[in-house]
Amino acid sequence: GGKAVQQQQQQQRSYEELILELLLQAAHPALHPLLRRSSSSLPALVKEIVDLLRSPPSSSVALSAGAGAADADLPCPAEELVALGERALELEELADVIRCQWPSREERQAAHIKLMRCGIDSPQALLTALSAPRGGVMPSLPDRCPLNQLLEEAGFKCLRRDTIEGLVCELQFRVQQRMEVVREGDRPLLV
């Protein structure tokens, strides 16, 4: 009883620490306190970033700074905040994909940790790692999947064929939802 709870708490800390580590690596140093405050709550981090970007500059700074006033109240350039927000959204979307495949919190976190330790830290990276090296056709054997090769090299158990197929379907569905074809003149464009 108590040992299992302790192990689950350790895994939770490990998961949160890994998320924080990934975000810290890519973030401007001025954003590190924001990341540490938000811990590993990605939705809270994204909300805080949006609030920072939306907040009006203080009037005294705006009057004296002129055109650059918008960035004057921010801890770093706005582009850095946007990049961090996009990174957090990628990690959150990857967590959503994983949640669809592994409903148990413990399994989900373990899978997420394994993927991140293998360099899979976004839905696009996961789709790329699940794709066959040639032609986009899934290999006939799951052990030939590039992701399984990465997992095996890192000392983790390989994914089963049905898990791979489920992940690919979920990721392709998400990509298709984001695409839109519009007409610009006489040529269709993919947006």
mmCIF file of C-alpha atoms in Angstrom:
data_model
loop_
_atom_site.group_PDB
_atom_site.id
_atom_site.type_symbol
_atom_site.label_atom_id
_atom_site.label_comp_id
_atom_site.label_asym_id
_atom_site.label_seq_id
_atom_site.Cartn_x
_atom_site.Cartn_y
_atom_site.Cartn_z
ATOM 1 C CA GLY A 1 0.000 0.000 0.000
ATOM 2 C CA GLY A 2 2.392 2.713 1.231
ATOM 3 C CA LYS A 3 5.258 1.626 -1.015
ATOM 4 C CA ALA A 4 3.071 1.827 -4.145
ATOM 5 C CA VAL A 5 1.926 5.359 -3.207
ATOM 6 C CA GLN A 6 5.524 6.411 -2.603
ATOM 7 C CA GLN A 7 6.579 4.978 -5.979
ATOM 8 C CA GLN A 8 3.697 6.790 -7.719
ATOM 9 C CA GLN A 9 4.688 10.084 -6.053
ATOM 10 C CA GLN A 10 8.292 9.604 -7.207
ATOM 11 C CA GLN A 11 7.120 8.926 -10.770
ATOM 12 C CA GLN A 12 4.915 12.053 -10.628
ATOM 13 C CA ARG A 13 7.888 14.164 -9.485
ATOM 14 C CA SER A 14 10.050 12.655 -12.208
ATOM 15 C CA TYR A 15 7.412 13.494 -14.825
ATOM 16 C CA GLU A 16 7.048 17.084 -13.578
ATOM 17 C CA GLU A 17 10.808 17.535 -13.386
ATOM 18 C CA LEU A 18 11.240 16.297 -16.957
ATOM 19 C CA ILE A 19 8.561 18.696 -18.268
ATOM 20 C CA LEU A 20 10.203 21.578 -16.393
ATOM 21 C CA GLU A 21 13.643 20.591 -17.675
ATOM 22 C CA LEU A 22 12.430 20.549 -21.306
ATOM 23 C CA LEU A 23 10.838 23.979 -20.928
ATOM 24 C CA LEU A 24 13.868 25.467 -19.153
ATOM 25 C CA GLN A 25 16.218 24.283 -21.911
ATOM 26 C CA ALA A 26 14.356 26.248 -24.575
ATOM 27 C CA ALA A 27 13.336 29.280 -22.511
ATOM 28 C CA HIS A 28 14.946 32.682 -22.204
ATOM 29 C CA PRO A 29 16.702 32.896 -18.780
ATOM 30 C CA ALA A 30 14.348 35.709 -17.715
ATOM 31 C CA LEU A 31 11.465 33.224 -18.019
ATOM 32 C CA HIS A 32 12.960 30.628 -15.646
ATOM 33 C CA PRO A 33 11.204 32.088 -12.539
ATOM 34 C CA LEU A 34 7.873 31.968 -14.405
ATOM 35 C CA LEU A 35 8.491 28.315 -15.275
ATOM 36 C CA ARG A 36 9.431 27.386 -11.728
ATOM 37 C CA ARG A 37 6.284 29.128 -10.401
ATOM 38 C CA SER A 38 4.051 27.320 -12.872
ATOM 39 C CA SER A 39 5.706 24.014 -11.957
ATOM 40 C CA SER A 40 4.602 21.531 -14.628
ATOM 41 C CA SER A 41 1.054 22.780 -15.080
ATOM 42 C CA LEU A 42 1.123 23.460 -18.799
ATOM 43 C CA PRO A 43 -2.357 25.039 -18.954
ATOM 44 C CA ALA A 44 -1.450 27.398 -16.095
ATOM 45 C CA LEU A 45 1.803 28.324 -17.844
ATOM 46 C CA VAL A 46 0.056 29.050 -21.150
ATOM 47 C CA LYS A 47 -2.547 31.165 -19.348
ATOM 48 C CA GLU A 48 0.152 33.147 -17.556
ATOM 49 C CA ILE A 49 2.009 33.752 -20.836
ATOM 50 C CA VAL A 50 -1.163 34.931 -22.577
ATOM 51 C CA ASP A 51 -1.931 37.235 -19.634
ATOM 52 C CA LEU A 52 1.589 38.692 -19.799
ATOM 53 C CA LEU A 53 1.297 39.299 -23.535
ATOM 54 C CA ARG A 54 -2.149 40.880 -23.201
ATOM 55 C CA SER A 55 -1.326 43.122 -20.262
ATOM 56 C CA PRO A 56 -1.108 46.789 -21.252
ATOM 57 C CA PRO A 57 2.243 48.468 -20.718
ATOM 58 C CA SER A 58 2.435 50.735 -17.682
ATOM 59 C CA SER A 59 1.594 54.307 -18.672
ATOM 60 C CA SER A 60 4.861 55.858 -17.406
ATOM 61 C CA VAL A 61 6.910 53.324 -19.373
ATOM 62 C CA ALA A 62 4.696 53.718 -22.446
ATOM 63 C CA LEU A 63 5.121 57.497 -22.478
ATOM 64 C CA SER A 64 8.889 57.408 -22.141
ATOM 65 C CA ALA A 65 9.675 54.337 -24.247
ATOM 66 C CA GLY A 66 7.647 55.096 -27.351
ATOM 67 C CA ALA A 67 7.369 52.287 -29.936
ATOM 68 C CA GLY A 68 9.146 49.596 -27.858
ATOM 69 C CA ALA A 69 6.859 50.087 -24.874
ATOM 70 C CA ALA A 70 5.019 46.797 -25.381
ATOM 71 C CA ASP A 71 8.163 44.771 -24.600
ATOM 72 C CA ALA A 72 9.285 47.080 -21.777
ATOM 73 C CA ASP A 73 6.996 45.485 -19.152
ATOM 74 C CA LEU A 74 7.767 41.924 -20.262
ATOM 75 C CA PRO A 75 10.571 39.871 -18.681
ATOM 76 C CA CYS A 76 12.024 39.249 -22.167
ATOM 77 C CA PRO A 77 11.150 39.968 -25.822
ATOM 78 C CA ALA A 78 7.564 39.045 -26.728
ATOM 79 C CA GLU A 79 8.862 36.554 -29.315
ATOM 80 C CA GLU A 80 10.518 34.571 -26.517
ATOM 81 C CA LEU A 81 7.239 34.421 -24.599
ATOM 82 C CA VAL A 82 5.374 33.302 -27.718
ATOM 83 C CA ALA A 83 7.985 30.598 -28.395
ATOM 84 C CA LEU A 84 7.666 29.324 -24.810
ATOM 85 C CA GLY A 85 3.875 29.314 -25.106
ATOM 86 C CA GLU A 86 4.053 27.338 -28.343
ATOM 87 C CA ARG A 87 6.461 24.875 -26.738
ATOM 88 C CA ALA A 88 4.132 24.394 -23.766
ATOM 89 C CA LEU A 89 1.196 23.841 -26.140
ATOM 90 C CA GLU A 90 3.183 21.189 -28.039
ATOM 91 C CA LEU A 91 3.930 19.353 -24.797
ATOM 92 C CA GLU A 92 0.289 19.639 -23.744
ATOM 93 C CA GLU A 93 -0.926 18.301 -27.093
ATOM 94 C CA LEU A 94 1.510 15.382 -26.845
ATOM 95 C CA ALA A 95 0.107 14.667 -23.380
ATOM 96 C CA ASP A 96 -3.414 14.656 -24.885
ATOM 97 C CA VAL A 97 -2.371 12.154 -27.566
ATOM 98 C CA ILE A 98 -0.807 9.944 -24.919
ATOM 99 C CA ARG A 99 -3.921 10.269 -22.736
ATOM 100 C CA CYS A 100 -6.027 8.874 -25.607
ATOM 101 C CA GLN A 101 -3.818 5.788 -25.850
ATOM 102 C CA TRP A 102 -3.082 5.177 -22.151
ATOM 103 C CA PRO A 103 -6.077 6.090 -19.953
ATOM 104 C CA SER A 104 -4.365 5.021 -16.701
ATOM 105 C CA ARG A 105 -2.453 7.975 -15.210
ATOM 106 C CA GLU A 106 0.463 5.797 -14.129
ATOM 107 C CA GLU A 107 0.853 4.162 -17.570
ATOM 108 C CA ARG A 108 0.359 7.510 -19.304
ATOM 109 C CA GLN A 109 3.095 9.219 -17.305
ATOM 110 C CA ALA A 110 5.467 6.299 -17.772
ATOM 111 C CA ALA A 111 4.869 6.362 -21.540
ATOM 112 C CA HIS A 112 5.284 10.132 -21.668
ATOM 113 C CA ILE A 113 8.571 9.958 -19.753
ATOM 114 C CA LYS A 114 9.887 7.230 -22.056
ATOM 115 C CA LEU A 115 8.969 9.228 -25.151
ATOM 116 C CA MET A 116 10.523 12.442 -23.854
ATOM 117 C CA ARG A 117 13.719 10.636 -22.861
ATOM 118 C CA CYS A 118 13.908 9.347 -26.437
ATOM 119 C CA GLY A 119 13.599 12.900 -27.779
ATOM 120 C CA ILE A 120 9.895 12.677 -28.626
ATOM 121 C CA ASP A 121 8.557 15.947 -27.232
ATOM 122 C CA SER A 122 5.821 17.011 -29.642
ATOM 123 C CA PRO A 123 3.026 15.387 -31.644
ATOM 124 C CA GLN A 124 4.990 15.995 -34.864
ATOM 125 C CA ALA A 125 8.069 14.306 -33.415
ATOM 126 C CA LEU A 126 5.909 11.341 -32.375
ATOM 127 C CA LEU A 127 4.327 11.038 -35.818
ATOM 128 C CA THR A 128 7.765 11.225 -37.432
ATOM 129 C CA ALA A 129 9.122 8.541 -35.082
ATOM 130 C CA LEU A 130 6.156 6.285 -35.835
ATOM 131 C CA SER A 131 6.524 6.672 -39.591
ATOM 132 C CA ALA A 132 8.420 4.220 -41.697
ATOM 133 C CA PRO A 133 11.795 5.428 -42.958
ATOM 134 C CA ARG A 134 10.694 4.986 -46.578
ATOM 135 C CA GLY A 135 7.445 5.628 -48.369
ATOM 136 C CA GLY A 136 5.289 6.425 -45.331
ATOM 137 C CA VAL A 137 4.020 2.823 -45.164
ATOM 138 C CA MET A 138 4.024 1.192 -41.764
ATOM 139 C CA PRO A 139 6.519 -1.648 -41.586
ATOM 140 C CA SER A 140 5.050 -5.107 -41.352
ATOM 141 C CA LEU A 141 6.729 -5.762 -38.022
ATOM 142 C CA PRO A 142 6.433 -3.350 -35.063
ATOM 143 C CA ASP A 143 10.125 -3.752 -34.223
ATOM 144 C CA ARG A 144 10.981 -2.018 -37.508
ATOM 145 C CA CYS A 145 9.141 1.121 -36.428
ATOM 146 C CA PRO A 146 11.702 3.916 -35.862
ATOM 147 C CA LEU A 147 10.127 4.732 -32.477
ATOM 148 C CA ASN A 148 10.506 1.134 -31.306
ATOM 149 C CA GLN A 149 14.145 1.232 -32.362
ATOM 150 C CA LEU A 150 14.609 4.386 -30.241
ATOM 151 C CA LEU A 151 12.787 2.827 -27.295
ATOM 152 C CA GLU A 152 14.839 -0.348 -27.538
ATOM 153 C CA GLU A 153 18.123 1.601 -27.722
ATOM 154 C CA ALA A 154 17.076 3.503 -24.571
ATOM 155 C CA GLY A 155 16.352 0.226 -22.776
ATOM 156 C CA PHE A 156 12.544 0.493 -22.881
ATOM 157 C CA LYS A 157 9.938 -2.021 -23.970
ATOM 158 C CA CYS A 158 8.738 -1.694 -27.581
ATOM 159 C CA LEU A 159 5.207 -0.676 -28.491
ATOM 160 C CA ARG A 160 2.779 -3.277 -29.803
ATOM 161 C CA ARG A 161 1.427 -2.999 -33.338
ATOM 162 C CA ASP A 162 -2.082 -1.991 -32.166
ATOM 163 C CA THR A 163 -0.607 0.762 -29.978
ATOM 164 C CA ILE A 164 1.431 2.087 -32.909
ATOM 165 C CA GLU A 165 -1.618 2.028 -35.188
ATOM 166 C CA GLY A 166 -3.758 3.785 -32.570
ATOM 167 C CA LEU A 167 -1.168 6.531 -32.111
ATOM 168 C CA VAL A 168 -0.760 7.045 -35.860
ATOM 169 C CA CYS A 169 -4.551 7.299 -36.344
ATOM 170 C CA GLU A 170 -4.895 9.819 -33.500
ATOM 171 C CA LEU A 171 -2.000 11.947 -34.752
ATOM 172 C CA GLN A 172 -3.181 11.917 -38.377
ATOM 173 C CA PHE A 173 -6.678 12.904 -37.251
ATOM 174 C CA ARG A 174 -5.257 15.860 -35.308
ATOM 175 C CA VAL A 175 -3.141 16.994 -38.264
ATOM 176 C CA GLN A 176 -6.138 16.798 -40.619
ATOM 177 C CA GLN A 177 -8.254 18.878 -38.222
ATOM 178 C CA ARG A 178 -5.711 21.698 -38.443
ATOM 179 C CA MET A 179 -5.487 21.756 -42.226
ATOM 180 C CA GLU A 180 -7.704 23.822 -44.412
ATOM 181 C CA VAL A 181 -7.694 24.282 -48.178
ATOM 182 C CA VAL A 182 -8.477 27.795 -49.408
ATOM 183 C CA ARG A 183 -8.610 29.208 -52.886
ATOM 184 C CA GLU A 184 -6.212 32.028 -53.690
ATOM 185 C CA GLY A 185 -6.845 33.062 -57.256
ATOM 186 C CA ASP A 186 -6.952 29.978 -59.447
ATOM 187 C CA ARG A 187 -4.827 27.785 -57.142
ATOM 188 C CA PRO A 188 -5.866 26.007 -53.936
ATOM 189 C CA LEU A 189 -3.611 26.557 -50.929
ATOM 190 C CA LEU A 190 -3.123 24.336 -47.914
ATOM 191 C CA VAL A 191 -3.307 26.422 -44.736
#
